[in-house]
Short mmCIF file of C-alpha atoms in Angstrom, two decimals:
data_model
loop_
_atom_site.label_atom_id
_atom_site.label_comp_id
_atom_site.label_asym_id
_atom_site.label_seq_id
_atom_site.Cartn_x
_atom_site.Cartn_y
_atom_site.Cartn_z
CA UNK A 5 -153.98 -17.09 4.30
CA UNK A 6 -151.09 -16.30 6.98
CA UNK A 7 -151.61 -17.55 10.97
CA UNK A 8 -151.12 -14.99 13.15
CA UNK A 9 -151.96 -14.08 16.64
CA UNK A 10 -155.00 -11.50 17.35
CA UNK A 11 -157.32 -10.25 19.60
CA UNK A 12 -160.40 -12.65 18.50
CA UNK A 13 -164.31 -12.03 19.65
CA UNK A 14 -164.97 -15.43 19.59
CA UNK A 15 -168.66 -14.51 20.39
CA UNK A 16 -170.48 -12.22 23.02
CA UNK A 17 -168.79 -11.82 26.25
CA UNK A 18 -166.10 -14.03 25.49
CA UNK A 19 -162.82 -12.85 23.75
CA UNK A 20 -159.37 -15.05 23.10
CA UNK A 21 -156.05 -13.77 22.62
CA UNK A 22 -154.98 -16.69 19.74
CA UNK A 23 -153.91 -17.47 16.24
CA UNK A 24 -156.25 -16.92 13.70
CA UNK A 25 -156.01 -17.26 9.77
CA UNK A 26 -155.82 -13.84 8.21
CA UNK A 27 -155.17 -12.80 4.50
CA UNK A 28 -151.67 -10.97 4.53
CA UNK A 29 -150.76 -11.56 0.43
CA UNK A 30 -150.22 -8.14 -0.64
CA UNK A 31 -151.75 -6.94 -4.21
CA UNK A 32 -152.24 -4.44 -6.83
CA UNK A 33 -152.72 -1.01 -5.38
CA UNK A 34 -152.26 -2.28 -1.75
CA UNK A 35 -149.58 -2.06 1.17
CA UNK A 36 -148.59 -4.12 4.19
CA UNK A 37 -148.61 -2.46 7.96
CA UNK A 38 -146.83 -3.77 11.27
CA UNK A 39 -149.84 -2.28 13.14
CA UNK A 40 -148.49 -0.35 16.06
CA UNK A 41 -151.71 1.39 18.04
CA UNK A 42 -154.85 0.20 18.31
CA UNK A 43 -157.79 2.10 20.19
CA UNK A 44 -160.19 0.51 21.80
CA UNK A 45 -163.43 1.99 20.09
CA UNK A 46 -167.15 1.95 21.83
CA UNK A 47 -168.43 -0.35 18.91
CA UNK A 48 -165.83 -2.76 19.67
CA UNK A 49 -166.78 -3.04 23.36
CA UNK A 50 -170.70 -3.26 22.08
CA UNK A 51 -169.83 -5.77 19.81
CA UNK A 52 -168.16 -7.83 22.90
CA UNK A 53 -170.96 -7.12 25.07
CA UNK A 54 -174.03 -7.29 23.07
CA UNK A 55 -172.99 -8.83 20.14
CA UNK A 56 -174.24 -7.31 17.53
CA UNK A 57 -174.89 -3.58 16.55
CA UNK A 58 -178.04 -3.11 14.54
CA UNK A 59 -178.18 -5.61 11.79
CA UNK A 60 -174.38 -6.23 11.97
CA UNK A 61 -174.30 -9.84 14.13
CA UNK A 62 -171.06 -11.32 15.10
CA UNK A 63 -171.57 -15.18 13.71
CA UNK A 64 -168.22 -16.35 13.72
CA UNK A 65 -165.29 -15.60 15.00
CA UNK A 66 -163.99 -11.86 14.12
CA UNK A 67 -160.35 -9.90 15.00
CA UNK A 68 -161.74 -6.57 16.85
CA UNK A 69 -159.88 -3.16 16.37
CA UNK A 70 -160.25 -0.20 13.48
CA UNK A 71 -158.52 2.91 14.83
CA UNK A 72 -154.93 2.01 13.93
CA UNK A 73 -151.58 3.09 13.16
CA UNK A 74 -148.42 2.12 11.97
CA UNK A 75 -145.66 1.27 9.37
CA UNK A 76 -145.67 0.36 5.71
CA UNK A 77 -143.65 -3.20 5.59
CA UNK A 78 -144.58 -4.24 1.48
CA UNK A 79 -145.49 -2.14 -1.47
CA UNK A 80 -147.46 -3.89 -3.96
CA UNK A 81 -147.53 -2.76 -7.40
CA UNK A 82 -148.90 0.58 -8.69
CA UNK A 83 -148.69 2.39 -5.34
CA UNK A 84 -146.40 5.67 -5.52
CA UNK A 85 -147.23 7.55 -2.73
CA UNK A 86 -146.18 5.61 -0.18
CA UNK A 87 -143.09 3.48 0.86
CA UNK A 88 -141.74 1.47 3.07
CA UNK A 89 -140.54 2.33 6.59
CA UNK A 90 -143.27 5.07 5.85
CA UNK A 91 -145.75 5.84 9.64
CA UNK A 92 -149.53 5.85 8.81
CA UNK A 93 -152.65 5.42 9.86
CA UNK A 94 -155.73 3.75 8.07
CA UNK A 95 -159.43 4.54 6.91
CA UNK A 96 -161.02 1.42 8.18
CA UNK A 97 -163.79 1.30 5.26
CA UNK A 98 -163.24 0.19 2.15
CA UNK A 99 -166.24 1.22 -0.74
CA UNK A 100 -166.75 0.14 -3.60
CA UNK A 101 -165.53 2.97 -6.05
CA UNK A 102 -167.75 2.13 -8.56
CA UNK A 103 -171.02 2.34 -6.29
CA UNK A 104 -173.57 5.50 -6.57
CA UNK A 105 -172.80 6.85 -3.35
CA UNK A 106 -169.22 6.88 -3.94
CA UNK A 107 -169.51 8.28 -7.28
CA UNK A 108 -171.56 11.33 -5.67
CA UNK A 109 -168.58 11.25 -3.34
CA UNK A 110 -170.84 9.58 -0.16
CA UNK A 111 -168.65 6.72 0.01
CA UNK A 112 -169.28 6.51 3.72
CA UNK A 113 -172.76 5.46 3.08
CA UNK A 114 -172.04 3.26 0.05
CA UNK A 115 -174.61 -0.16 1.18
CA UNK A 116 -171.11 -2.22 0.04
CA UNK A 117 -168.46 -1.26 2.09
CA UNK A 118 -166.24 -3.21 4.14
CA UNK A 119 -165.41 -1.89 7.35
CA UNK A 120 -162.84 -3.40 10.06
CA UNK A 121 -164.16 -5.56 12.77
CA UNK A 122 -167.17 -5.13 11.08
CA UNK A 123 -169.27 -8.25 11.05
CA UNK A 124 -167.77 -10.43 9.14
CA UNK A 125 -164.90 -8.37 8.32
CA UNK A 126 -161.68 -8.63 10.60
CA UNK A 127 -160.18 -5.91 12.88
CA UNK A 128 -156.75 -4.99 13.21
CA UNK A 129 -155.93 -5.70 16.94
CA UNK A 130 -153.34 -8.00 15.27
CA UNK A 131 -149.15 -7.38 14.64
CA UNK A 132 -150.29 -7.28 10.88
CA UNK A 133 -152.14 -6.35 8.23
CA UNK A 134 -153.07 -5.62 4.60
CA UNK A 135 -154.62 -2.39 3.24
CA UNK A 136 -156.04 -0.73 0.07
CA UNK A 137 -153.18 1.81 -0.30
CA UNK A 138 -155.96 5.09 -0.66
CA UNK A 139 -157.21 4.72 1.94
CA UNK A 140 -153.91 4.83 3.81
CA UNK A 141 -152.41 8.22 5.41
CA UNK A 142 -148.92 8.95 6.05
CA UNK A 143 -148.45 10.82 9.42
CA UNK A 144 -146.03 13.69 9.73
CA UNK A 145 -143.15 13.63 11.61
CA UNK A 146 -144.33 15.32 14.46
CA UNK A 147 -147.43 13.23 14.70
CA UNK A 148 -147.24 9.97 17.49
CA UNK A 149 -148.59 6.56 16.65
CA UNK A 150 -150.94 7.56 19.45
CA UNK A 151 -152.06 10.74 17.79
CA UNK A 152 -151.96 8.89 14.18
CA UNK A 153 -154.62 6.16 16.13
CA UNK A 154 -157.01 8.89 17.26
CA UNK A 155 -157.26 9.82 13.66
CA UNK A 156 -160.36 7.70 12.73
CA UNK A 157 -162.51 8.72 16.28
CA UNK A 158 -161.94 12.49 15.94
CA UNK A 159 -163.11 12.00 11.94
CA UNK A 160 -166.25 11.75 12.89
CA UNK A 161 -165.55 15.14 15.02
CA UNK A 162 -164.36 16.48 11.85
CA UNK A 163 -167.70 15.34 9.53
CA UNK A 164 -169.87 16.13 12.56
CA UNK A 165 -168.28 19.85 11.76
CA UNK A 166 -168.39 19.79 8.19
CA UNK A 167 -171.80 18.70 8.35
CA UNK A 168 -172.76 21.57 10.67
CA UNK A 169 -171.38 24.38 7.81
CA UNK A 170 -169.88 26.26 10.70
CA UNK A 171 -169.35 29.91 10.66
CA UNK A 172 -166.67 31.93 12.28
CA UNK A 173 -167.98 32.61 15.72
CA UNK A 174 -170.72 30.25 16.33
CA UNK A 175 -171.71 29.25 19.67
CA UNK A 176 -172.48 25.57 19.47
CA UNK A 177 -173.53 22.72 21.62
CA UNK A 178 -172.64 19.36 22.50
CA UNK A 179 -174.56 17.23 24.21
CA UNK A 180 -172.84 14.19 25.48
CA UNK A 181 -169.13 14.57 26.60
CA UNK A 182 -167.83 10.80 25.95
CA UNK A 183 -165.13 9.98 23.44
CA UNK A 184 -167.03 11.26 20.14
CA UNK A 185 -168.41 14.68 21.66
CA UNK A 186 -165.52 15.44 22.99
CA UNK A 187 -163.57 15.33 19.95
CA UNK A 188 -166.88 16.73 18.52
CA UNK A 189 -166.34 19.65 20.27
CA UNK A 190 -162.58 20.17 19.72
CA UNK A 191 -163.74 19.71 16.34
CA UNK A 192 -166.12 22.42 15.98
CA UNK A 193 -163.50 24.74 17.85
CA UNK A 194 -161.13 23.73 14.72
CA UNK A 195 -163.59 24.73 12.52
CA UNK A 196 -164.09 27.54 13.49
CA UNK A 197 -166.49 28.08 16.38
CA UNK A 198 -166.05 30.88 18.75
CA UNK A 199 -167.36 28.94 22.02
CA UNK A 200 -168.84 25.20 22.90
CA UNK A 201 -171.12 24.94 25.44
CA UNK A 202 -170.92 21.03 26.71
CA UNK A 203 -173.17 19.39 28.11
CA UNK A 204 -172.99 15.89 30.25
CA UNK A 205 -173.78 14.03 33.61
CA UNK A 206 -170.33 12.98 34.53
CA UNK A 207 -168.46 15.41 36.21
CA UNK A 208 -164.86 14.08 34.79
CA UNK A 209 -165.90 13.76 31.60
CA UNK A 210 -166.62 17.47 31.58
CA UNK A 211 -163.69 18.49 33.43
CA UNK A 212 -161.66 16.80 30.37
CA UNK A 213 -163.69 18.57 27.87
CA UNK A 214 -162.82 21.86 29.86
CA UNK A 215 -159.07 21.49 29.33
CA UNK A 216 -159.40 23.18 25.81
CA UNK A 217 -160.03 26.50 25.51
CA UNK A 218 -163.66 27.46 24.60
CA UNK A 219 -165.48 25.13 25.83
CA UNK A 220 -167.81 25.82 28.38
CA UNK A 221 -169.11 22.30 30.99
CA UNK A 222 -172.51 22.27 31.94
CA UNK A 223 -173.25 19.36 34.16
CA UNK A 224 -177.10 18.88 33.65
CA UNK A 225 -177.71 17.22 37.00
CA UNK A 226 -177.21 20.63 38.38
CA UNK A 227 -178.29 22.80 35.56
CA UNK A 228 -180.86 23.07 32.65
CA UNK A 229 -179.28 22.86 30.05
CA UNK A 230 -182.16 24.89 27.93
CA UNK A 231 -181.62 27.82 30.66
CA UNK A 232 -177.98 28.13 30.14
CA UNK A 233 -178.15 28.46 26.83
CA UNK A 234 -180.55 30.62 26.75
CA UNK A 235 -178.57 32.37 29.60
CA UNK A 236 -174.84 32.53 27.21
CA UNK A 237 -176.63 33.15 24.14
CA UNK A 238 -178.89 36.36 25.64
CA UNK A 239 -182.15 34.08 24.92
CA UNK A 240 -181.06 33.68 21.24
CA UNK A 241 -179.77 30.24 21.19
CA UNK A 242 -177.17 28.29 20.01
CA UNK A 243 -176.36 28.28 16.46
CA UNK A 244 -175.40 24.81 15.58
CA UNK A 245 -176.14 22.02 18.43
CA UNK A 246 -174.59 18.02 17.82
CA UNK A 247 -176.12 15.35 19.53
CA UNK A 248 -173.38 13.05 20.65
CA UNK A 249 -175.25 11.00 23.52
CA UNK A 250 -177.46 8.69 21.68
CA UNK A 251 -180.19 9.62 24.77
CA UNK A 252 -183.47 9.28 23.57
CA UNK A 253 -184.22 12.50 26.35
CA UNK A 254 -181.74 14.41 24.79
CA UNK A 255 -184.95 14.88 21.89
CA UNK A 256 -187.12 16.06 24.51
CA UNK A 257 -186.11 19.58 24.37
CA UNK A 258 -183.75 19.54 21.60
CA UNK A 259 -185.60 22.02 19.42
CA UNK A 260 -185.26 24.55 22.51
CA UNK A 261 -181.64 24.92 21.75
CA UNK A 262 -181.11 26.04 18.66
CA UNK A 263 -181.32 29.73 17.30
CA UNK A 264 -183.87 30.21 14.27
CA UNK A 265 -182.45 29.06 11.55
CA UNK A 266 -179.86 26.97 13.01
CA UNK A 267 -178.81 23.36 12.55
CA UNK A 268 -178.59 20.44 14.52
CA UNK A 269 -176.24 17.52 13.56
CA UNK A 270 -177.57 13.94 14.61
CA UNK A 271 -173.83 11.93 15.63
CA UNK A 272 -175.43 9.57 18.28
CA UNK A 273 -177.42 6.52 17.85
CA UNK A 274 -180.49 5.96 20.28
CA UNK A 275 -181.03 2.22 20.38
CA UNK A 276 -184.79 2.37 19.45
CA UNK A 277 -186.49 5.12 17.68
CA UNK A 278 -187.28 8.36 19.20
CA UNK A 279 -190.54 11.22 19.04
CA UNK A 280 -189.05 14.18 17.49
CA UNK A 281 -190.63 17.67 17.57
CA UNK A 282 -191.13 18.17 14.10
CA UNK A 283 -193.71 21.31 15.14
CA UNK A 284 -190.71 23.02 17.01
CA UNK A 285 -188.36 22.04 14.04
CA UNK A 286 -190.68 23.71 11.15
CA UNK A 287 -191.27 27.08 13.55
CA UNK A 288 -187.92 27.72 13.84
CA UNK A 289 -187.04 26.31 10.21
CA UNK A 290 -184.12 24.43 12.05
CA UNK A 291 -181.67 22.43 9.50
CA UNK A 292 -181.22 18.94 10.66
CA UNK A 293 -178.20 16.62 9.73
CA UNK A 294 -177.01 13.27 10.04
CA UNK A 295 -173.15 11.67 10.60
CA UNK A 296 -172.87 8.46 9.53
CA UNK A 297 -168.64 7.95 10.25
CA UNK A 298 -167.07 10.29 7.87
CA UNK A 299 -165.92 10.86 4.30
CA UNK A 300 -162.89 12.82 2.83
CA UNK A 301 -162.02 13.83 6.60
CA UNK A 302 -158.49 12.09 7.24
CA UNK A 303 -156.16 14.70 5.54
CA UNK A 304 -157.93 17.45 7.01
CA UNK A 305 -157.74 16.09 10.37
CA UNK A 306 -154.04 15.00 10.10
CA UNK A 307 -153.26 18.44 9.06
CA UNK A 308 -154.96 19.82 11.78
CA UNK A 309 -152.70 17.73 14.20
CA UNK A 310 -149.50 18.40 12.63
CA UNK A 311 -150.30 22.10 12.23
CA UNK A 312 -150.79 22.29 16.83
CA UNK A 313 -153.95 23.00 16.23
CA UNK A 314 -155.51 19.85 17.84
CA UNK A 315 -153.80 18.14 20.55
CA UNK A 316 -155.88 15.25 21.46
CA UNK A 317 -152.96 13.32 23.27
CA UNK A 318 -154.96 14.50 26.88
CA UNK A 319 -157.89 12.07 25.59
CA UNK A 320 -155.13 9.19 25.64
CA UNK A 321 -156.24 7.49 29.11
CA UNK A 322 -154.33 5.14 29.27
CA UNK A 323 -152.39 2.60 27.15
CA UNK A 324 -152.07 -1.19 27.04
CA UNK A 325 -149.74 -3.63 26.03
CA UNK A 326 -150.92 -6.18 23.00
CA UNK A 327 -150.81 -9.23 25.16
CA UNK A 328 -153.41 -7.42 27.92
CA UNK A 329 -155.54 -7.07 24.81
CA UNK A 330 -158.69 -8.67 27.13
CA UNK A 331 -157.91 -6.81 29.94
CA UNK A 332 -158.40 -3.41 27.86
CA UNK A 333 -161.37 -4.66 26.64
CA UNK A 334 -162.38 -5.14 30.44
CA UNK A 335 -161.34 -1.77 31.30
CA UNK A 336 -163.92 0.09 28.58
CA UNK A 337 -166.67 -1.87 29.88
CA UNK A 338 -166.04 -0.50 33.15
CA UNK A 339 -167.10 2.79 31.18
CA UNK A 340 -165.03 4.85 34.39
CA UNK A 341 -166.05 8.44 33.72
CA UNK A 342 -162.72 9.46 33.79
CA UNK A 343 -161.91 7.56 30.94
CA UNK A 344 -162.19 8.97 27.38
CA UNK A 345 -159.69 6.90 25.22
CA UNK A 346 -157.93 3.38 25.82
CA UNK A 347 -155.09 2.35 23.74
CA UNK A 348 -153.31 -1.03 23.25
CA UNK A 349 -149.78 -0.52 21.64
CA UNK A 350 -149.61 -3.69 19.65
CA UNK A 351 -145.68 -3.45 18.40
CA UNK A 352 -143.35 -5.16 20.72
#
């Protein structure tokens, strides 16, 4: 175990900027990374706030941070694909590969795996760390730090999508326009959608979303959301629709959105359980799917940076330096509408 310095929840509502023991000995199949970019995620600030998410309690200290990038310092043995001096980013969970799920290839929902600042697993908000070299990406030239950070947020876009079996020309909805529908919806674009109706109650948050081309903002304090899309799809309805607020209201009319026959992808988490309209579900024989994070998404959505395709550097509100970890932290609990992504650059 190595002391070093790191952004440290020492328990709710009260974070430290201090050393902290961390395992840094590099092994089989494993590199080192001067961590360079850090975003601030929205189950890091829960975490801080409410300490805990679901059954995951923080007991003890734990290092916050998961959506990282940065450069390979130590090789350990057996890894070939990467070297040193080489920019990446990092899958933040770690399976096990000999599980079920990740021998169907589900290794997102394997019970065992260890995920970054993840009770009790560490963060990286911290100058370094150690990694499984697999499940670590090497970033193009022309892909940023920045951009190589926003990698592990807009996989969940990216699985969202996947999940949705997009066609070429769908019309699909988003419903919620923070961080994760957003990138949701740039997703879905990506993959192939023709148009993205999004939906929210924050003005700036949809005037973000409406920087990229095909997306359509619909502010439901001044519009019904059922009504416009039954308005832009002729009364049809909207072939895939991704729930991205967590609202347990957004269930309320959710089965009024989608065409027959069309899906609906479940990305946010109400707190407590919700009714859902099974009756309007089995009429219109809608498909329903569930994202939990993502699997096999990070060299698709690296590709999809490097190739122009998907510019998410407008999402980048604003960026922090390591030492005013806390008052990042500070900032996203503000949760100002104009905000989508914070960012603390970590390298000196």
């Amino acid at each position: 175990m190595t002391k070093v310095r790191a952004l440290v929840l020492e328990r709710q509502h009260e974070l430290a900027l201090r050393d902290i023991e961390m395992p840094l000995e590099v092994g089989p199949g494993e590199v080192k990374i001067a961590i360079h970019t850090v975003g601030v995620c929205g189950s890091d600030v829960h975490y801080y706030t409410h300490g805990k998410i679901g059954p995951f309690v923080v007991n003890a200290p734990m290092v916050l941070g998961h959506e990282a990038a940065g450069t390979v310092t130590e090789i350990g043995e057996g890894v070939t694909h990467l070297k040193v001096g080489d920019r990446v980013c990092m899958e933040p969970g770690i399976p096990d590969p000999n599980s079920r799920a990740s021998r169907l290839g589900m290794y997102n929902v394997d019970p065992a795996v260890r995920f970054w600042a993840t009770p009790p697993i560490h963060g990286v908000l911290t100058p370094e760390v150690v990694h499984p070299a697999n499940y670590t990406f090497k970033l193009p030239d022309n892909v940023s730090f920045a951009e190589g950070a926003m990698v592990e947020p807009f996989a969940v876009g990216m699985q969202a999508a996947y999940k949705a079996s997009i066609k070429p020309g769908d019309t699909a909805v988003v419903l919620g326009a923070g961080p994760i529908g957003t990138m949701v919806a740039i997703a879905a674009l990506a993959g192939g959608c023709a148009r993205v109706i999004v939906a929210d109650l924050a003005q700036p948050k949809l005037d973000i979303a409406a920087q990229y081309q095909g997306v359509i903002p619909v502010n439901i304090r001044e519009k019904n959301i059922v009504e416009e899309v039954a308005r832009l799809t002729d009364g049809w309805g909207a072939d895939v629709v991704f729930e991205c607020s967590g609202s347990p209201h957004a269930w309320k009319t959710i089965m009024d959105l989608p065409r027959p026959g069309g899906t609906i992808v479940v990305v946010g988490l109400p707190v407590e359980p919700v009714a859902v309209d099974i009756a309007g579900a089995s009429t219109k024989e809608l498909r329903i799917e569930n994202v939990f994070r993502y699997a096999h998404q990070y060299d698709r959505a690296i590709a999809l940076f490097a190739s122009g395709k998907v510019d998410l550097k407008p999402l980048i509100s604003e960026t922090f330096a390591f030492e005013d970890s806390i008052a990042a932290f500070d900032r996203a609990v503000e949760a100002r509408p104009s905000d989508v992504k914070l960012q603390i650059r970590v390298a000196q």
